[in-house]
């Protein structure tokens, strides 16, 4: 669990301070968590599900900061697990509270996403590991099209989030390739974009939250 991991352009040598931009840029997730809390408070939508999203957004920032500081396998787990849990929680809440799917259908969607995500994580060498996020991108695109076609409040917001995600994936993919020209790499921009992504996703949920759900 203490094995050293060197995945990013910015890290040249072992050490706690070898990825300063990659580490500090995780503040975007903390800001996103704070902004989600403020929005939920203004709209009186502080529910257990929203608290979980806020906690997971905060955990992503902390876990990713630790990973880009310690660069070990245990820190990597603290990075990737909250990301997966946030995705699962958002899909469940959106499908139940906005789409108003029945519990069984939402469960099938969640299980399918979990399975495909695990399969995609086997291709860690493809696109600098970014292929593992393809299922999340496709689900977000699908939800974005649904959100727009159903003319939900702020109908373009999830499509905007999808566009931000596309930029984020590009920055993640280019990180090592751009090393000879930009020594710090572009992974820190992946963090900054994803902070925006988390907020936009949560905003689409909060502004279209339905108290009535189908069993």
C-alpha positions as a LaTeX table, in Angstrom:
\begin{tabular}{lrrr}
\hline
Residue & $x$ (\AA) & $y$ (\AA) & $z$ (\AA) \\
\hline
Unk1 & 0.00 & 0.00 & 0.00 \\
Unk2 & 3.02 & 2.29 & 0.39 \\
Unk3 & 4.30 & 1.60 & $-3.11$ \\
Unk4 & 5.41 & 4.79 & $-4.85$ \\
Unk5 & 3.27 & 5.89 & $-7.83$ \\
Unk6 & 4.55 & 8.30 & $-10.48$ \\
Unk7 & 1.80 & 9.02 & $-13.01$ \\
Unk8 & 1.93 & 12.72 & $-13.74$ \\
Unk9 & 4.14 & 15.12 & $-15.65$ \\
Unk10 & 4.64 & 17.49 & $-12.72$ \\
Unk11 & 6.19 & 14.80 & $-10.49$ \\
Unk12 & 9.87 & 14.49 & $-11.27$ \\
Unk13 & 11.14 & 12.97 & $-8.00$ \\
Unk14 & 9.64 & 11.32 & $-4.90$ \\
Unk15 & 8.68 & 13.73 & $-2.16$ \\
Unk16 & 5.69 & 15.41 & $-0.53$ \\
Unk17 & 6.07 & 18.65 & $-2.47$ \\
Unk18 & 6.78 & 17.26 & $-5.93$ \\
Unk19 & 3.32 & 18.07 & $-7.35$ \\
Unk20 & 2.47 & 21.53 & $-5.99$ \\
Unk21 & 0.02 & 22.55 & $-8.73$ \\
Unk22 & $-1.65$ & 19.14 & $-8.83$ \\
Unk23 & $-2.03$ & 19.24 & $-5.05$ \\
Unk24 & $-3.17$ & 22.84 & $-4.58$ \\
Unk25 & $-5.65$ & 22.74 & $-7.49$ \\
Unk26 & $-7.77$ & 20.32 & $-5.45$ \\
Unk27 & $-9.12$ & 23.35 & $-3.63$ \\
Unk28 & $-11.59$ & 23.49 & $-6.54$ \\
Unk29 & $-13.46$ & 20.51 & $-5.05$ \\
Unk30 & $-13.67$ & 22.18 & $-1.64$ \\
Unk31 & $-15.00$ & 25.34 & $-3.27$ \\
Unk32 & $-17.51$ & 23.24 & $-5.22$ \\
Unk33 & $-18.69$ & 21.53 & $-2.01$ \\
Unk34 & $-19.12$ & 24.93 & $-0.33$ \\
Unk35 & $-21.02$ & 26.31 & $-3.36$ \\
Unk36 & $-23.33$ & 23.26 & $-3.43$ \\
Unk37 & $-24.06$ & 23.74 & 0.28 \\
Unk38 & $-24.82$ & 27.44 & $-0.24$ \\
Unk39 & $-27.16$ & 26.66 & $-3.15$ \\
Unk40 & $-28.93$ & 23.90 & $-1.22$ \\
Unk41 & $-29.35$ & 26.19 & 1.79 \\
Unk42 & $-30.85$ & 28.97 & $-0.33$ \\
Unk43 & $-33.34$ & 26.58 & $-1.93$ \\
Unk44 & $-34.14$ & 24.72 & 1.30 \\
Unk45 & $-33.00$ & 21.44 & $-0.23$ \\
Unk46 & $-30.63$ & 20.24 & 2.49 \\
Unk47 & $-31.55$ & 16.55 & 2.46 \\
Unk48 & $-29.49$ & 13.49 & 3.43 \\
Unk49 & $-28.70$ & 12.85 & $-0.25$ \\
Unk50 & $-27.40$ & 16.38 & $-0.77$ \\
Unk51 & $-25.32$ & 16.16 & 2.41 \\
Unk52 & $-23.77$ & 12.98 & 1.02 \\
Unk53 & $-22.91$ & 14.76 & $-2.26$ \\
Unk54 & $-21.33$ & 17.65 & $-0.33$ \\
Unk55 & $-19.34$ & 15.23 & 1.85 \\
Unk56 & $-18.16$ & 13.28 & $-1.19$ \\
Unk57 & $-17.12$ & 16.43 & $-3.07$ \\
Unk58 & $-15.08$ & 17.41 & $-0.02$ \\
Unk59 & $-13.62$ & 13.89 & 0.19 \\
Unk60 & $-12.57$ & 14.04 & $-3.47$ \\
Unk61 & $-10.59$ & 17.21 & $-2.76$ \\
Unk62 & $-8.94$ & 15.79 & 0.34 \\
Unk63 & $-8.24$ & 12.37 & $-1.21$ \\
Unk64 & $-6.80$ & 13.81 & $-4.40$ \\
Unk65 & $-4.65$ & 16.25 & $-2.40$ \\
Unk66 & $-3.24$ & 13.35 & $-0.39$ \\
Unk67 & $-2.58$ & 11.31 & $-3.53$ \\
Unk68 & $-0.73$ & 14.14 & $-5.27$ \\
Unk69 & 1.23 & 14.73 & $-2.07$ \\
Unk70 & 2.15 & 11.20 & $-0.93$ \\
Unk71 & 1.85 & 9.39 & $-4.32$ \\
Unk72 & 1.19 & 5.98 & $-2.76$ \\
Unk73 & $-1.37$ & 3.25 & $-3.37$ \\
Unk74 & $-3.29$ & 3.95 & $-0.16$ \\
Unk75 & $-3.56$ & 7.62 & $-1.14$ \\
Unk76 & $-4.70$ & 6.60 & $-4.62$ \\
Unk77 & $-7.61$ & 4.71 & $-3.07$ \\
Unk78 & $-8.58$ & 7.83 & $-1.14$ \\
Unk79 & $-8.61$ & 9.62 & $-4.49$ \\
Unk80 & $-10.55$ & 7.22 & $-6.71$ \\
Unk81 & $-13.13$ & 5.80 & $-4.27$ \\
Unk82 & $-14.85$ & 9.15 & $-3.46$ \\
Unk83 & $-14.96$ & 9.96 & $-7.19$ \\
Unk84 & $-16.81$ & 6.72 & $-7.94$ \\
Unk85 & $-19.13$ & 7.19 & $-4.96$ \\
Unk86 & $-19.99$ & 10.74 & $-6.07$ \\
Unk87 & $-20.84$ & 9.47 & $-9.56$ \\
Unk88 & $-23.04$ & 6.70 & $-8.17$ \\
Unk89 & $-24.77$ & 9.02 & $-5.70$ \\
Unk90 & $-25.47$ & 11.66 & $-8.35$ \\
Unk91 & $-26.86$ & 9.14 & $-10.85$ \\
Unk92 & $-29.13$ & 7.65 & $-8.17$ \\
Unk93 & $-30.42$ & 11.05 & $-6.96$ \\
Unk94 & $-30.90$ & 12.45 & $-10.46$ \\
Unk95 & $-32.71$ & 9.37 & $-11.73$ \\
Unk96 & $-34.96$ & 9.31 & $-8.65$ \\
Unk97 & $-35.51$ & 13.01 & $-7.96$ \\
Unk98 & $-35.46$ & 14.53 & $-11.46$ \\
Unk99 & $-36.29$ & 11.72 & $-13.89$ \\
Unk100 & $-38.44$ & 10.16 & $-11.15$ \\
Unk101 & $-37.54$ & 6.61 & $-12.12$ \\
Unk102 & $-38.91$ & 3.77 & $-10.09$ \\
Unk103 & $-36.44$ & 2.38 & $-7.59$ \\
Unk104 & $-35.88$ & $-0.83$ & $-9.56$ \\
Unk105 & $-35.07$ & 0.93 & $-12.83$ \\
Unk106 & $-32.75$ & 3.37 & $-11.07$ \\
Unk107 & $-31.02$ & 0.42 & $-9.41$ \\
Unk108 & $-30.48$ & $-1.28$ & $-12.79$ \\
Unk109 & $-29.02$ & 1.94 & $-14.21$ \\
Unk110 & $-26.70$ & 2.24 & $-11.23$ \\
Unk111 & $-25.58$ & $-1.40$ & $-11.41$ \\
Unk112 & $-24.95$ & $-1.11$ & $-15.15$ \\
Unk113 & $-22.87$ & 2.02 & $-14.69$ \\
Unk114 & $-20.87$ & 0.41 & $-11.88$ \\
Unk115 & $-20.15$ & $-2.68$ & $-14.01$ \\
Unk116 & $-19.11$ & $-0.76$ & $-17.14$ \\
Unk117 & $-16.96$ & 1.61 & $-15.05$ \\
Unk118 & $-15.09$ & $-1.33$ & $-13.54$ \\
Unk119 & $-14.52$ & $-2.85$ & $-16.98$ \\
Unk120 & $-13.23$ & 0.45 & $-18.39$ \\
Unk121 & $-10.74$ & 0.79 & $-15.52$ \\
Unk122 & $-8.86$ & $-2.21$ & $-16.90$ \\
Unk123 & $-7.58$ & $-0.04$ & $-19.77$ \\
Unk124 & $-5.29$ & 2.16 & $-17.73$ \\
Unk125 & $-2.81$ & 2.62 & $-20.58$ \\
Unk126 & $-5.36$ & 3.96 & $-23.06$ \\
Unk127 & $-5.50$ & 7.77 & $-23.38$ \\
Unk128 & $-3.34$ & 8.13 & $-20.28$ \\
Unk129 & $-6.03$ & 6.36 & $-18.24$ \\
Unk130 & $-8.81$ & 8.73 & $-19.33$ \\
Unk131 & $-10.76$ & 5.92 & $-21.02$ \\
Unk132 & $-11.88$ & 4.82 & $-17.56$ \\
Unk133 & $-14.03$ & 7.97 & $-17.42$ \\
Unk134 & $-15.81$ & 7.25 & $-20.72$ \\
Unk135 & $-18.87$ & 5.67 & $-18.99$ \\
Unk136 & $-19.27$ & 8.75 & $-16.77$ \\
Unk137 & $-19.00$ & 11.03 & $-19.81$ \\
Unk138 & $-21.60$ & 9.06 & $-21.77$ \\
Unk139 & $-24.05$ & 8.94 & $-18.85$ \\
Unk140 & $-23.64$ & 12.68 & $-18.27$ \\
Unk141 & $-24.21$ & 13.35 & $-21.98$ \\
Unk142 & $-27.35$ & 11.21 & $-21.90$ \\
Unk143 & $-28.69$ & 12.99 & $-18.83$ \\
Unk144 & $-27.79$ & 16.32 & $-20.41$ \\
Unk145 & $-29.84$ & 15.52 & $-23.51$ \\
Unk146 & $-32.74$ & 14.39 & $-21.32$ \\
Unk147 & $-32.47$ & 17.56 & $-19.23$ \\
Unk148 & $-32.60$ & 19.73 & $-22.35$ \\
Unk149 & $-35.37$ & 17.83 & $-24.15$ \\
Unk150 & $-37.57$ & 17.88 & $-21.06$ \\
Unk151 & $-36.89$ & 21.61 & $-20.64$ \\
Unk152 & $-35.93$ & 21.34 & $-17.02$ \\
Unk153 & $-34.88$ & 24.44 & $-15.13$ \\
Unk154 & $-31.65$ & 25.71 & $-16.68$ \\
Unk155 & $-32.06$ & 23.20 & $-19.55$ \\
Unk156 & $-28.51$ & 23.55 & $-20.88$ \\
Unk157 & $-26.74$ & 23.12 & $-17.56$ \\
Unk158 & $-25.89$ & 19.41 & $-17.89$ \\
Unk159 & $-24.80$ & 19.86 & $-21.50$ \\
Unk160 & $-22.54$ & 22.64 & $-20.23$ \\
Unk161 & $-21.25$ & 20.23 & $-17.58$ \\
Unk162 & $-20.60$ & 17.67 & $-20.33$ \\
Unk163 & $-18.57$ & 20.23 & $-22.26$ \\
Unk164 & $-16.53$ & 21.04 & $-19.15$ \\
Unk165 & $-15.97$ & 17.31 & $-18.64$ \\
Unk166 & $-14.73$ & 16.98 & $-22.22$ \\
Unk167 & $-12.16$ & 19.72 & $-21.64$ \\
Unk168 & $-11.19$ & 18.08 & $-18.35$ \\
Unk169 & $-10.60$ & 14.75 & $-20.07$ \\
Unk170 & $-8.49$ & 16.45 & $-22.74$ \\
Unk171 & $-6.29$ & 18.04 & $-20.06$ \\
Unk172 & $-5.97$ & 14.71 & $-18.25$ \\
Unk173 & $-5.08$ & 12.88 & $-21.46$ \\
Unk174 & $-2.50$ & 15.44 & $-22.61$ \\
Unk175 & $-0.66$ & 15.65 & $-19.29$ \\
Unk176 & 2.30 & 13.40 & $-20.13$ \\
Unk177 & 2.37 & 14.16 & $-23.85$ \\
Unk178 & 2.85 & 17.86 & $-23.19$ \\
Unk179 & 5.70 & 17.40 & $-20.69$ \\
Unk180 & 8.50 & 18.33 & $-23.11$ \\
Unk181 & 6.80 & 21.66 & $-23.83$ \\
Unk182 & 5.10 & 22.48 & $-20.50$ \\
Unk183 & 6.96 & 21.00 & $-17.56$ \\
Unk184 & 4.12 & 21.27 & $-15.03$ \\
Unk185 & 1.75 & 19.31 & $-17.27$ \\
Unk186 & $-2.00$ & 19.84 & $-17.49$ \\
Unk187 & $-3.36$ & 17.55 & $-14.79$ \\
Unk188 & $-4.05$ & 20.49 & $-12.47$ \\
Unk189 & $-6.49$ & 21.80 & $-15.11$ \\
Unk190 & $-8.32$ & 18.46 & $-14.87$ \\
Unk191 & $-8.90$ & 19.26 & $-11.18$ \\
Unk192 & $-10.06$ & 22.82 & $-11.84$ \\
Unk193 & $-12.51$ & 21.73 & $-14.53$ \\
Unk194 & $-13.88$ & 18.92 & $-12.40$ \\
Unk195 & $-14.62$ & 21.30 & $-9.55$ \\
Unk196 & $-16.84$ & 23.22 & $-11.97$ \\
Unk197 & $-18.31$ & 19.94 & $-13.22$ \\
Unk198 & $-19.32$ & 18.83 & $-9.71$ \\
Unk199 & $-21.04$ & 22.14 & $-9.01$ \\
Unk200 & $-22.95$ & 22.22 & $-12.33$ \\
Unk201 & $-24.08$ & 18.63 & $-11.88$ \\
Unk202 & $-25.31$ & 19.26 & $-8.33$ \\
Unk203 & $-26.98$ & 22.49 & $-9.44$ \\
Unk204 & $-28.98$ & 20.65 & $-12.13$ \\
Unk205 & $-30.17$ & 18.28 & $-9.43$ \\
Unk206 & $-31.02$ & 20.89 & $-6.81$ \\
Unk207 & $-32.93$ & 23.23 & $-9.14$ \\
Unk208 & $-35.09$ & 20.36 & $-10.43$ \\
Unk209 & $-35.47$ & 18.37 & $-7.22$ \\
Unk210 & $-38.84$ & 16.65 & $-6.84$ \\
Unk211 & $-40.09$ & 15.69 & $-3.40$ \\
Unk212 & $-42.37$ & 13.11 & $-5.01$ \\
Unk213 & $-40.71$ & 9.91 & $-6.19$ \\
Unk214 & $-42.05$ & 6.72 & $-7.72$ \\
Unk215 & $-41.53$ & 3.53 & $-5.77$ \\
\hline
\end{tabular}
